[in-house]
Amino acid sequence: MATTARGPGSWSENILQYFLRNNQITTEDGAQITWYHAANHKAQMKEALKSTAHMVEADVLLPSNGSDHGQPIMAHPPESSSDNTLQEWLTEVVKSNKGIKLDFKSLAAVEPSMMLLENVKKHLKRPVWINADILPGPNGNSRVVDAKPFIDTVTSFFPDVTFSLGWTTGWHPEKVNEGYSWTMVKEMECICNELNQPVTFPVRAALVRQSCSQLLWLLKKSNRYSLTIWTGKNDNYSIEDLLCIRDHFDKKRVFYDILEPQNNEFKQAIGINV
């Protein structure tokens, strides 16, 4: 049976509705969704699939040494090799009921990855998020993935997918870190208002509090939009920063892919059992 856009079992189905339908969460609250981050190598992938996480996030790139015959592999820069190819990763993940988020750091890996995804599409009746940083953001010095060819390539294979479109960012402990500027959010909205798909914007926890006005404005532009809060390993931010986000934004439209111990502390503070 064909799935309709954003309907049950489609790749663009709202993850809250999907996991509610499968009795894995109890209410439409983005903080109830749990994440396993960087499930790239086989050991991490297996751990992720055994875990209670709802969503499994992994990074896709093309090997720099020409191994694996140019097949996409699961690794996060600066790594450029892996014991796991995307093909092998998908073979295991389709056996689970977990949602998927694939993060692309380069355009070159996108088309071959979409071809592999196409082979398993009929077995993946669940949310699939495709992520790339397409614009420079606060302190961002990594290369962006060119927005138009990235979006066009993904939608040419899968018009019905959830996009996760972000900004490159940096965070410096010894200085005042600017947040997401009006120029940054307006540029992102300019790209996303042309799309029909749901879009989540990954935003760095340590930079959100100083960007509340800009991000609230962005979410008001479409009910297709949401935020995914993420954290850098050495970022300095407080539980109060997360609670500030919680107070100002619609709970159905903010997801939290954050590291321990803050994840545990945050969930306890808002009364979610971990």
PDB file of C-alpha atoms in Angstrom:
ATOM      1  CA  MET A   1       0.000   0.000   0.000  1.00  0.00           C
ATOM      2  CA  ALA A   2       1.401   3.386  -0.955  1.00  0.00           C
ATOM      3  CA  THR A   3       1.947   5.859   1.863  1.00  0.00           C
ATOM      4  CA  THR A   4       0.770   9.437   1.497  1.00  0.00           C
ATOM      5  CA  ALA A   5       3.023  12.434   2.181  1.00  0.00           C
ATOM      6  CA  ARG A   6       3.367  12.942   5.938  1.00  0.00           C
ATOM      7  CA  GLY A   7       0.915  10.056   6.431  1.00  0.00           C
ATOM      8  CA  PRO A   8       1.506   6.957   8.599  1.00  0.00           C
ATOM      9  CA  GLY A   9       4.626   5.097   7.521  1.00  0.00           C
ATOM     10  CA  SER A  10       5.896   7.860   5.228  1.00  0.00           C
ATOM     11  CA  TRP A  11       9.418   9.223   5.558  1.00  0.00           C
ATOM     12  CA  SER A  12       7.981  12.653   6.272  1.00  0.00           C
ATOM     13  CA  GLU A  13       5.624  11.462   9.012  1.00  0.00           C
ATOM     14  CA  ASN A  14       5.977  13.586  12.144  1.00  0.00           C
ATOM     15  CA  ILE A  15       8.171  11.571  14.504  1.00  0.00           C
ATOM     16  CA  LEU A  16       5.885  12.295  17.471  1.00  0.00           C
ATOM     17  CA  GLN A  17       2.921  10.829  15.612  1.00  0.00           C
ATOM     18  CA  TYR A  18       4.957   7.808  14.478  1.00  0.00           C
ATOM     19  CA  PHE A  19       6.223   6.920  17.965  1.00  0.00           C
ATOM     20  CA  LEU A  20       2.831   7.658  19.573  1.00  0.00           C
ATOM     21  CA  ARG A  21       1.215   5.329  17.064  1.00  0.00           C
ATOM     22  CA  ASN A  22       3.711   2.643  18.026  1.00  0.00           C
ATOM     23  CA  ASN A  23       3.147   3.223  21.757  1.00  0.00           C
ATOM     24  CA  GLN A  24       6.774   4.244  22.288  1.00  0.00           C
ATOM     25  CA  ILE A  25       5.972   7.665  23.759  1.00  0.00           C
ATOM     26  CA  THR A  26       2.972   8.834  25.755  1.00  0.00           C
ATOM     27  CA  THR A  27       2.351  12.392  24.539  1.00  0.00           C
ATOM     28  CA  GLU A  28       3.237  14.790  21.721  1.00  0.00           C
ATOM     29  CA  ASP A  29       6.324  16.240  23.365  1.00  0.00           C
ATOM     30  CA  GLY A  30       9.616  16.465  21.467  1.00  0.00           C
ATOM     31  CA  ALA A  31      11.562  15.978  24.722  1.00  0.00           C
ATOM     32  CA  GLN A  32      10.226  12.409  24.933  1.00  0.00           C
ATOM     33  CA  ILE A  33      12.130  11.405  21.801  1.00  0.00           C
ATOM     34  CA  THR A  34      15.508   9.847  22.597  1.00  0.00           C
ATOM     35  CA  TRP A  35      18.509   9.782  20.278  1.00  0.00           C
ATOM     36  CA  TYR A  36      21.565   7.674  19.644  1.00  0.00           C
ATOM     37  CA  HIS A  37      24.220   9.906  18.118  1.00  0.00           C
ATOM     38  CA  ALA A  38      27.047   8.888  15.747  1.00  0.00           C
ATOM     39  CA  ALA A  39      26.020   5.240  15.298  1.00  0.00           C
ATOM     40  CA  ASN A  40      28.713   4.891  12.646  1.00  0.00           C
ATOM     41  CA  HIS A  41      31.029   1.987  13.373  1.00  0.00           C
ATOM     42  CA  LYS A  42      29.545  -1.488  13.673  1.00  0.00           C
ATOM     43  CA  ALA A  43      29.923  -1.573  17.468  1.00  0.00           C
ATOM     44  CA  GLN A  44      28.065   1.756  17.897  1.00  0.00           C
ATOM     45  CA  MET A  45      25.428   0.731  15.345  1.00  0.00           C
ATOM     46  CA  LYS A  46      24.739  -2.520  17.230  1.00  0.00           C
ATOM     47  CA  GLU A  47      24.602  -0.648  20.530  1.00  0.00           C
ATOM     48  CA  ALA A  48      22.166   1.873  19.017  1.00  0.00           C
ATOM     49  CA  LEU A  49      19.878  -0.856  17.697  1.00  0.00           C
ATOM     50  CA  LYS A  50      19.797  -2.598  21.094  1.00  0.00           C
ATOM     51  CA  SER A  51      19.208   0.684  22.929  1.00  0.00           C
ATOM     52  CA  THR A  52      15.899   2.311  23.828  1.00  0.00           C
ATOM     53  CA  ALA A  53      16.642   5.270  21.489  1.00  0.00           C
ATOM     54  CA  HIS A  54      13.827   6.185  19.121  1.00  0.00           C
ATOM     55  CA  MET A  55      16.027   7.866  16.516  1.00  0.00           C
ATOM     56  CA  VAL A  56      19.426   6.689  15.281  1.00  0.00           C
ATOM     57  CA  GLU A  57      21.733   9.352  13.834  1.00  0.00           C
ATOM     58  CA  ALA A  58      24.761   8.499  11.706  1.00  0.00           C
ATOM     59  CA  ASP A  59      27.199  10.251   9.363  1.00  0.00           C
ATOM     60  CA  VAL A  60      27.767   9.379   5.710  1.00  0.00           C
ATOM     61  CA  LEU A  61      30.779  10.201   3.563  1.00  0.00           C
ATOM     62  CA  LEU A  62      32.763   8.847   0.659  1.00  0.00           C
ATOM     63  CA  PRO A  63      36.091   7.226   1.632  1.00  0.00           C
ATOM     64  CA  SER A  64      39.034   9.464   0.778  1.00  0.00           C
ATOM     65  CA  ASN A  65      41.376   6.597  -0.123  1.00  0.00           C
ATOM     66  CA  GLY A  66      39.234   5.151  -2.900  1.00  0.00           C
ATOM     67  CA  SER A  67      38.499   1.987  -0.914  1.00  0.00           C
ATOM     68  CA  ASP A  68      35.075   0.294  -0.905  1.00  0.00           C
ATOM     69  CA  HIS A  69      34.818   1.137  -4.625  1.00  0.00           C
ATOM     70  CA  GLY A  70      33.472   4.613  -3.875  1.00  0.00           C
ATOM     71  CA  GLN A  71      30.654   3.217  -1.732  1.00  0.00           C
ATOM     72  CA  PRO A  72      29.394   5.568   0.995  1.00  0.00           C
ATOM     73  CA  ILE A  73      30.754   4.711   4.445  1.00  0.00           C
ATOM     74  CA  MET A  74      29.668   5.589   7.985  1.00  0.00           C
ATOM     75  CA  ALA A  75      32.156   8.022   9.534  1.00  0.00           C
ATOM     76  CA  HIS A  76      32.359  11.560  10.882  1.00  0.00           C
ATOM     77  CA  PRO A  77      35.199  13.853   9.790  1.00  0.00           C
ATOM     78  CA  PRO A  78      38.111  13.938  10.516  1.00  0.00           C
ATOM     79  CA  GLU A  79      37.711  10.156  10.121  1.00  0.00           C
ATOM     80  CA  SER A  80      37.820   9.082   6.502  1.00  0.00           C
ATOM     81  CA  SER A  81      37.508   5.302   6.852  1.00  0.00           C
ATOM     82  CA  SER A  82      35.131   2.959   8.658  1.00  0.00           C
ATOM     83  CA  ASP A  83      34.375  -0.699   9.304  1.00  0.00           C
ATOM     84  CA  ASN A  84      30.822  -0.009   8.151  1.00  0.00           C
ATOM     85  CA  THR A  85      29.397   0.926   4.758  1.00  0.00           C
ATOM     86  CA  LEU A  86      26.023   2.587   4.326  1.00  0.00           C
ATOM     87  CA  GLN A  87      24.841  -0.590   2.567  1.00  0.00           C
ATOM     88  CA  GLU A  88      25.729  -2.700   5.628  1.00  0.00           C
ATOM     89  CA  TRP A  89      24.283  -0.093   7.991  1.00  0.00           C
ATOM     90  CA  LEU A  90      20.935  -0.013   6.188  1.00  0.00           C
ATOM     91  CA  THR A  91      20.747  -3.816   6.090  1.00  0.00           C
ATOM     92  CA  GLU A  92      20.833  -3.862   9.912  1.00  0.00           C
ATOM     93  CA  VAL A  93      18.763  -0.755  10.616  1.00  0.00           C
ATOM     94  CA  VAL A  94      15.801  -1.838   8.477  1.00  0.00           C
ATOM     95  CA  LYS A  95      15.341  -4.804  10.842  1.00  0.00           C
ATOM     96  CA  SER A  96      14.539  -2.372  13.679  1.00  0.00           C
ATOM     97  CA  ASN A  97      11.620   0.022  14.186  1.00  0.00           C
ATOM     98  CA  LYS A  98      13.846   3.044  14.789  1.00  0.00           C
ATOM     99  CA  GLY A  99      13.691   6.331  12.941  1.00  0.00           C
ATOM    100  CA  ILE A 100      16.761   7.330  10.943  1.00  0.00           C
ATOM    101  CA  LYS A 101      18.740  10.533  10.571  1.00  0.00           C
ATOM    102  CA  LEU A 102      21.570  10.531   8.024  1.00  0.00           C
ATOM    103  CA  ASP A 103      24.014  13.425   8.173  1.00  0.00           C
ATOM    104  CA  PHE A 104      25.929  14.447   5.032  1.00  0.00           C
ATOM    105  CA  LYS A 105      29.112  16.509   5.177  1.00  0.00           C
ATOM    106  CA  SER A 106      29.663  16.548   1.390  1.00  0.00           C
ATOM    107  CA  LEU A 107      27.556  16.622  -1.728  1.00  0.00           C
ATOM    108  CA  ALA A 108      29.522  13.781  -3.342  1.00  0.00           C
ATOM    109  CA  ALA A 109      28.088  11.185  -0.942  1.00  0.00           C
ATOM    110  CA  VAL A 110      24.443  12.182  -1.439  1.00  0.00           C
ATOM    111  CA  GLU A 111      23.502  10.632  -4.798  1.00  0.00           C
ATOM    112  CA  PRO A 112      25.144   7.208  -4.214  1.00  0.00           C
ATOM    113  CA  SER A 113      23.513   7.148  -0.765  1.00  0.00           C
ATOM    114  CA  MET A 114      20.071   7.936  -2.185  1.00  0.00           C
ATOM    115  CA  MET A 115      20.490   5.037  -4.602  1.00  0.00           C
ATOM    116  CA  LEU A 116      21.159   2.688  -1.674  1.00  0.00           C
ATOM    117  CA  LEU A 117      18.210   4.092   0.256  1.00  0.00           C
ATOM    118  CA  GLU A 118      15.992   3.517  -2.760  1.00  0.00           C
ATOM    119  CA  ASN A 119      16.806  -0.203  -2.569  1.00  0.00           C
ATOM    120  CA  VAL A 120      15.408  -0.461   0.971  1.00  0.00           C
ATOM    121  CA  LYS A 121      12.570   2.058   0.726  1.00  0.00           C
ATOM    122  CA  LYS A 122       9.819  -0.535   0.796  1.00  0.00           C
ATOM    123  CA  HIS A 123      11.196  -1.864   4.111  1.00  0.00           C
ATOM    124  CA  LEU A 124      11.447   1.579   5.708  1.00  0.00           C
ATOM    125  CA  LYS A 125       7.939   2.615   6.751  1.00  0.00           C
ATOM    126  CA  ARG A 126       9.093   5.152   9.285  1.00  0.00           C
ATOM    127  CA  PRO A 127      10.534   8.675   9.570  1.00  0.00           C
ATOM    128  CA  VAL A 128      13.742   9.282   7.619  1.00  0.00           C
ATOM    129  CA  TRP A 129      15.575  12.567   8.140  1.00  0.00           C
ATOM    130  CA  ILE A 130      18.268  13.740   5.728  1.00  0.00           C
ATOM    131  CA  ASN A 131      20.642  16.309   7.232  1.00  0.00           C
ATOM    132  CA  ALA A 132      23.247  18.770   5.975  1.00  0.00           C
ATOM    133  CA  ASP A 133      24.626  22.126   7.079  1.00  0.00           C
ATOM    134  CA  ILE A 134      23.763  24.311   4.110  1.00  0.00           C
ATOM    135  CA  LEU A 135      24.534  27.810   5.430  1.00  0.00           C
ATOM    136  CA  PRO A 136      27.341  29.427   7.450  1.00  0.00           C
ATOM    137  CA  GLY A 137      26.230  30.132  11.029  1.00  0.00           C
ATOM    138  CA  PRO A 138      27.707  31.627  14.213  1.00  0.00           C
ATOM    139  CA  ASN A 139      31.504  31.104  14.260  1.00  0.00           C
ATOM    140  CA  GLY A 140      31.052  28.570  11.464  1.00  0.00           C
ATOM    141  CA  ASN A 141      34.216  27.742   9.571  1.00  0.00           C
ATOM    142  CA  SER A 142      33.436  24.247   8.205  1.00  0.00           C
ATOM    143  CA  ARG A 143      32.486  23.965   4.548  1.00  0.00           C
ATOM    144  CA  VAL A 144      28.777  24.080   3.859  1.00  0.00           C
ATOM    145  CA  VAL A 145      26.998  21.591   1.607  1.00  0.00           C
ATOM    146  CA  ASP A 146      25.659  23.499  -1.403  1.00  0.00           C
ATOM    147  CA  ALA A 147      21.938  23.865  -0.650  1.00  0.00           C
ATOM    148  CA  LYS A 148      20.323  23.680  -4.080  1.00  0.00           C
ATOM    149  CA  PRO A 149      22.046  20.569  -5.456  1.00  0.00           C
ATOM    150  CA  PHE A 150      21.700  18.849  -2.067  1.00  0.00           C
ATOM    151  CA  ILE A 151      17.942  19.472  -1.845  1.00  0.00           C
ATOM    152  CA  ASP A 152      17.402  18.769  -5.559  1.00  0.00           C
ATOM    153  CA  THR A 153      19.298  15.457  -5.417  1.00  0.00           C
ATOM    154  CA  VAL A 154      17.403  14.231  -2.339  1.00  0.00           C
ATOM    155  CA  THR A 155      13.981  15.263  -3.652  1.00  0.00           C
ATOM    156  CA  SER A 156      14.652  13.757  -7.099  1.00  0.00           C
ATOM    157  CA  PHE A 157      14.784  10.380  -5.332  1.00  0.00           C
ATOM    158  CA  PHE A 158      12.452  11.031  -2.410  1.00  0.00           C
ATOM    159  CA  PRO A 159      10.021  13.935  -2.625  1.00  0.00           C
ATOM    160  CA  ASP A 160       8.525  12.591   0.618  1.00  0.00           C
ATOM    161  CA  VAL A 161      11.298  12.923   3.207  1.00  0.00           C
ATOM    162  CA  THR A 162      12.038  15.060   6.249  1.00  0.00           C
ATOM    163  CA  PHE A 163      14.867  17.558   5.771  1.00  0.00           C
ATOM    164  CA  SER A 164      17.178  18.583   8.585  1.00  0.00           C
ATOM    165  CA  LEU A 165      18.879  21.758   7.362  1.00  0.00           C
ATOM    166  CA  GLY A 166      21.384  23.560   9.510  1.00  0.00           C
ATOM    167  CA  TRP A 167      24.164  26.089   9.787  1.00  0.00           C
ATOM    168  CA  THR A 168      27.868  25.441  10.339  1.00  0.00           C
ATOM    169  CA  THR A 169      28.748  26.699  13.823  1.00  0.00           C
ATOM    170  CA  GLY A 170      31.612  27.063  16.261  1.00  0.00           C
ATOM    171  CA  TRP A 171      31.712  27.689  19.993  1.00  0.00           C
ATOM    172  CA  HIS A 172      34.559  29.346  21.890  1.00  0.00           C
ATOM    173  CA  PRO A 173      34.762  29.070  25.692  1.00  0.00           C
ATOM    174  CA  GLU A 174      36.928  32.168  26.076  1.00  0.00           C
ATOM    175  CA  LYS A 175      34.676  34.681  24.329  1.00  0.00           C
ATOM    176  CA  VAL A 176      31.097  35.863  23.983  1.00  0.00           C
ATOM    177  CA  ASN A 177      29.412  33.671  21.392  1.00  0.00           C
ATOM    178  CA  GLU A 178      26.933  35.401  19.102  1.00  0.00           C
ATOM    179  CA  GLY A 179      23.741  33.518  18.311  1.00  0.00           C
ATOM    180  CA  TYR A 180      21.895  32.924  15.033  1.00  0.00           C
ATOM    181  CA  SER A 181      21.468  36.347  13.413  1.00  0.00           C
ATOM    182  CA  TRP A 182      18.443  37.713  11.570  1.00  0.00           C
ATOM    183  CA  THR A 183      20.385  37.409   8.306  1.00  0.00           C
ATOM    184  CA  MET A 184      21.033  33.709   8.990  1.00  0.00           C
ATOM    185  CA  VAL A 185      17.429  32.792   9.781  1.00  0.00           C
ATOM    186  CA  LYS A 186      16.028  34.864   6.912  1.00  0.00           C
ATOM    187  CA  GLU A 187      18.421  33.223   4.465  1.00  0.00           C
ATOM    188  CA  MET A 188      17.310  29.797   5.714  1.00  0.00           C
ATOM    189  CA  GLU A 189      13.636  30.698   5.427  1.00  0.00           C
ATOM    190  CA  CYS A 190      14.246  31.920   1.880  1.00  0.00           C
ATOM    191  CA  ILE A 191      15.470  28.419   0.949  1.00  0.00           C
ATOM    192  CA  CYS A 192      12.874  26.453   2.941  1.00  0.00           C
ATOM    193  CA  ASN A 193       9.727  28.349   2.011  1.00  0.00           C
ATOM    194  CA  GLU A 194      10.075  26.860  -1.488  1.00  0.00           C
ATOM    195  CA  LEU A 195       9.873  23.313  -0.111  1.00  0.00           C
ATOM    196  CA  ASN A 196       6.849  21.148   0.635  1.00  0.00           C
ATOM    197  CA  GLN A 197       8.624  18.796   3.020  1.00  0.00           C
ATOM    198  CA  PRO A 198       8.827  19.097   6.802  1.00  0.00           C
ATOM    199  CA  VAL A 199      12.101  20.779   7.835  1.00  0.00           C
ATOM    200  CA  THR A 200      13.810  20.601  11.206  1.00  0.00           C
ATOM    201  CA  PHE A 201      16.580  23.087  11.955  1.00  0.00           C
ATOM    202  CA  PRO A 202      19.445  21.657  14.024  1.00  0.00           C
ATOM    203  CA  VAL A 203      20.570  24.419  16.390  1.00  0.00           C
ATOM    204  CA  ARG A 204      23.397  24.405  18.903  1.00  0.00           C
ATOM    205  CA  ALA A 205      22.179  24.513  22.519  1.00  0.00           C
ATOM    206  CA  ALA A 206      24.849  26.999  23.645  1.00  0.00           C
ATOM    207  CA  LEU A 207      23.730  29.492  20.957  1.00  0.00           C
ATOM    208  CA  VAL A 208      19.934  29.272  21.229  1.00  0.00           C
ATOM    209  CA  ARG A 209      19.217  31.456  24.247  1.00  0.00           C
ATOM    210  CA  GLN A 210      20.733  34.497  22.540  1.00  0.00           C
ATOM    211  CA  SER A 211      18.733  33.698  19.378  1.00  0.00           C
ATOM    212  CA  CYS A 212      15.233  33.123  20.780  1.00  0.00           C
ATOM    213  CA  SER A 213      13.594  35.974  18.832  1.00  0.00           C
ATOM    214  CA  GLN A 214      15.118  34.870  15.533  1.00  0.00           C
ATOM    215  CA  LEU A 215      14.245  31.189  15.968  1.00  0.00           C
ATOM    216  CA  LEU A 216      10.698  31.921  17.167  1.00  0.00           C
ATOM    217  CA  TRP A 217      10.242  34.061  14.057  1.00  0.00           C
ATOM    218  CA  LEU A 218      11.537  31.218  11.886  1.00  0.00           C
ATOM    219  CA  LEU A 219       9.168  28.612  13.373  1.00  0.00           C
ATOM    220  CA  LYS A 220       6.207  30.954  12.930  1.00  0.00           C
ATOM    221  CA  LYS A 221       6.841  31.004   9.181  1.00  0.00           C
ATOM    222  CA  SER A 222       5.507  27.471   8.656  1.00  0.00           C
ATOM    223  CA  ASN A 223       3.918  24.646  10.620  1.00  0.00           C
ATOM    224  CA  ARG A 224       6.303  22.349   8.683  1.00  0.00           C
ATOM    225  CA  TYR A 225       9.237  23.696  10.721  1.00  0.00           C
ATOM    226  CA  SER A 226      10.747  22.413  13.972  1.00  0.00           C
ATOM    227  CA  LEU A 227      14.032  22.699  15.905  1.00  0.00           C
ATOM    228  CA  THR A 228      16.449  19.953  16.936  1.00  0.00           C
ATOM    229  CA  ILE A 229      18.691  21.086  19.784  1.00  0.00           C
ATOM    230  CA  TRP A 230      22.174  19.534  19.673  1.00  0.00           C
ATOM    231  CA  THR A 231      25.337  20.020  21.697  1.00  0.00           C
ATOM    232  CA  GLY A 232      29.049  20.029  21.055  1.00  0.00           C
ATOM    233  CA  LYS A 233      31.101  17.783  23.338  1.00  0.00           C
ATOM    234  CA  ASN A 234      32.888  20.679  25.050  1.00  0.00           C
ATOM    235  CA  ASP A 235      30.140  23.299  24.864  1.00  0.00           C
ATOM    236  CA  ASN A 236      29.398  25.183  28.048  1.00  0.00           C
ATOM    237  CA  TYR A 237      25.666  25.694  28.548  1.00  0.00           C
ATOM    238  CA  SER A 238      23.266  25.270  31.455  1.00  0.00           C
ATOM    239  CA  ILE A 239      20.102  23.331  32.141  1.00  0.00           C
ATOM    240  CA  GLU A 240      18.527  26.805  32.534  1.00  0.00           C
ATOM    241  CA  ASP A 241      19.334  27.436  28.858  1.00  0.00           C
ATOM    242  CA  LEU A 242      17.385  24.290  27.925  1.00  0.00           C
ATOM    243  CA  LEU A 243      14.513  25.208  30.254  1.00  0.00           C
ATOM    244  CA  CYS A 244      14.402  28.659  28.627  1.00  0.00           C
ATOM    245  CA  ILE A 245      13.927  26.962  25.235  1.00  0.00           C
ATOM    246  CA  ARG A 246      11.279  24.748  26.796  1.00  0.00           C
ATOM    247  CA  ASP A 247       9.387  27.777  28.132  1.00  0.00           C
ATOM    248  CA  HIS A 248       9.429  29.798  24.910  1.00  0.00           C
ATOM    249  CA  PHE A 249       8.796  27.219  22.176  1.00  0.00           C
ATOM    250  CA  ASP A 250       5.973  24.814  21.348  1.00  0.00           C
ATOM    251  CA  LYS A 251       6.860  21.443  22.975  1.00  0.00           C
ATOM    252  CA  LYS A 252       5.657  19.590  19.868  1.00  0.00           C
ATOM    253  CA  ARG A 253       8.179  21.391  17.689  1.00  0.00           C
ATOM    254  CA  VAL A 254      11.461  21.061  19.583  1.00  0.00           C
ATOM    255  CA  PHE A 255      13.577  17.894  19.784  1.00  0.00           C
ATOM    256  CA  TYR A 256      16.608  17.437  22.034  1.00  0.00           C
ATOM    257  CA  ASP A 257      19.583  15.426  20.758  1.00  0.00           C
ATOM    258  CA  ILE A 258      21.849  16.308  23.690  1.00  0.00           C
ATOM    259  CA  LEU A 259      24.701  14.588  25.515  1.00  0.00           C
ATOM    260  CA  GLU A 260      24.911  13.285  29.067  1.00  0.00           C
ATOM    261  CA  PRO A 261      24.872  14.370  31.840  1.00  0.00           C
ATOM    262  CA  GLN A 262      22.760  17.360  30.696  1.00  0.00           C
ATOM    263  CA  ASN A 263      20.231  15.132  28.923  1.00  0.00           C
ATOM    264  CA  ASN A 264      19.439  13.289  32.158  1.00  0.00           C
ATOM    265  CA  GLU A 265      19.343  16.474  34.228  1.00  0.00           C
ATOM    266  CA  PHE A 266      17.080  18.206  31.707  1.00  0.00           C
ATOM    267  CA  LYS A 267      14.627  15.282  31.547  1.00  0.00           C
ATOM    268  CA  GLN A 268      14.455  15.139  35.349  1.00  0.00           C
ATOM    269  CA  ALA A 269      13.875  18.907  35.536  1.00  0.00           C
ATOM    270  CA  ILE A 270      10.864  18.671  33.219  1.00  0.00           C
ATOM    271  CA  GLY A 271       9.477  15.489  34.792  1.00  0.00           C
ATOM    272  CA  ILE A 272      10.270  12.950  32.075  1.00  0.00           C
ATOM    273  CA  ASN A 273      11.399   9.556  33.375  1.00  0.00           C
ATOM    274  CA  VAL A 274      14.723   8.506  31.924  1.00  0.00           C
TER     275      VAL A 274
END
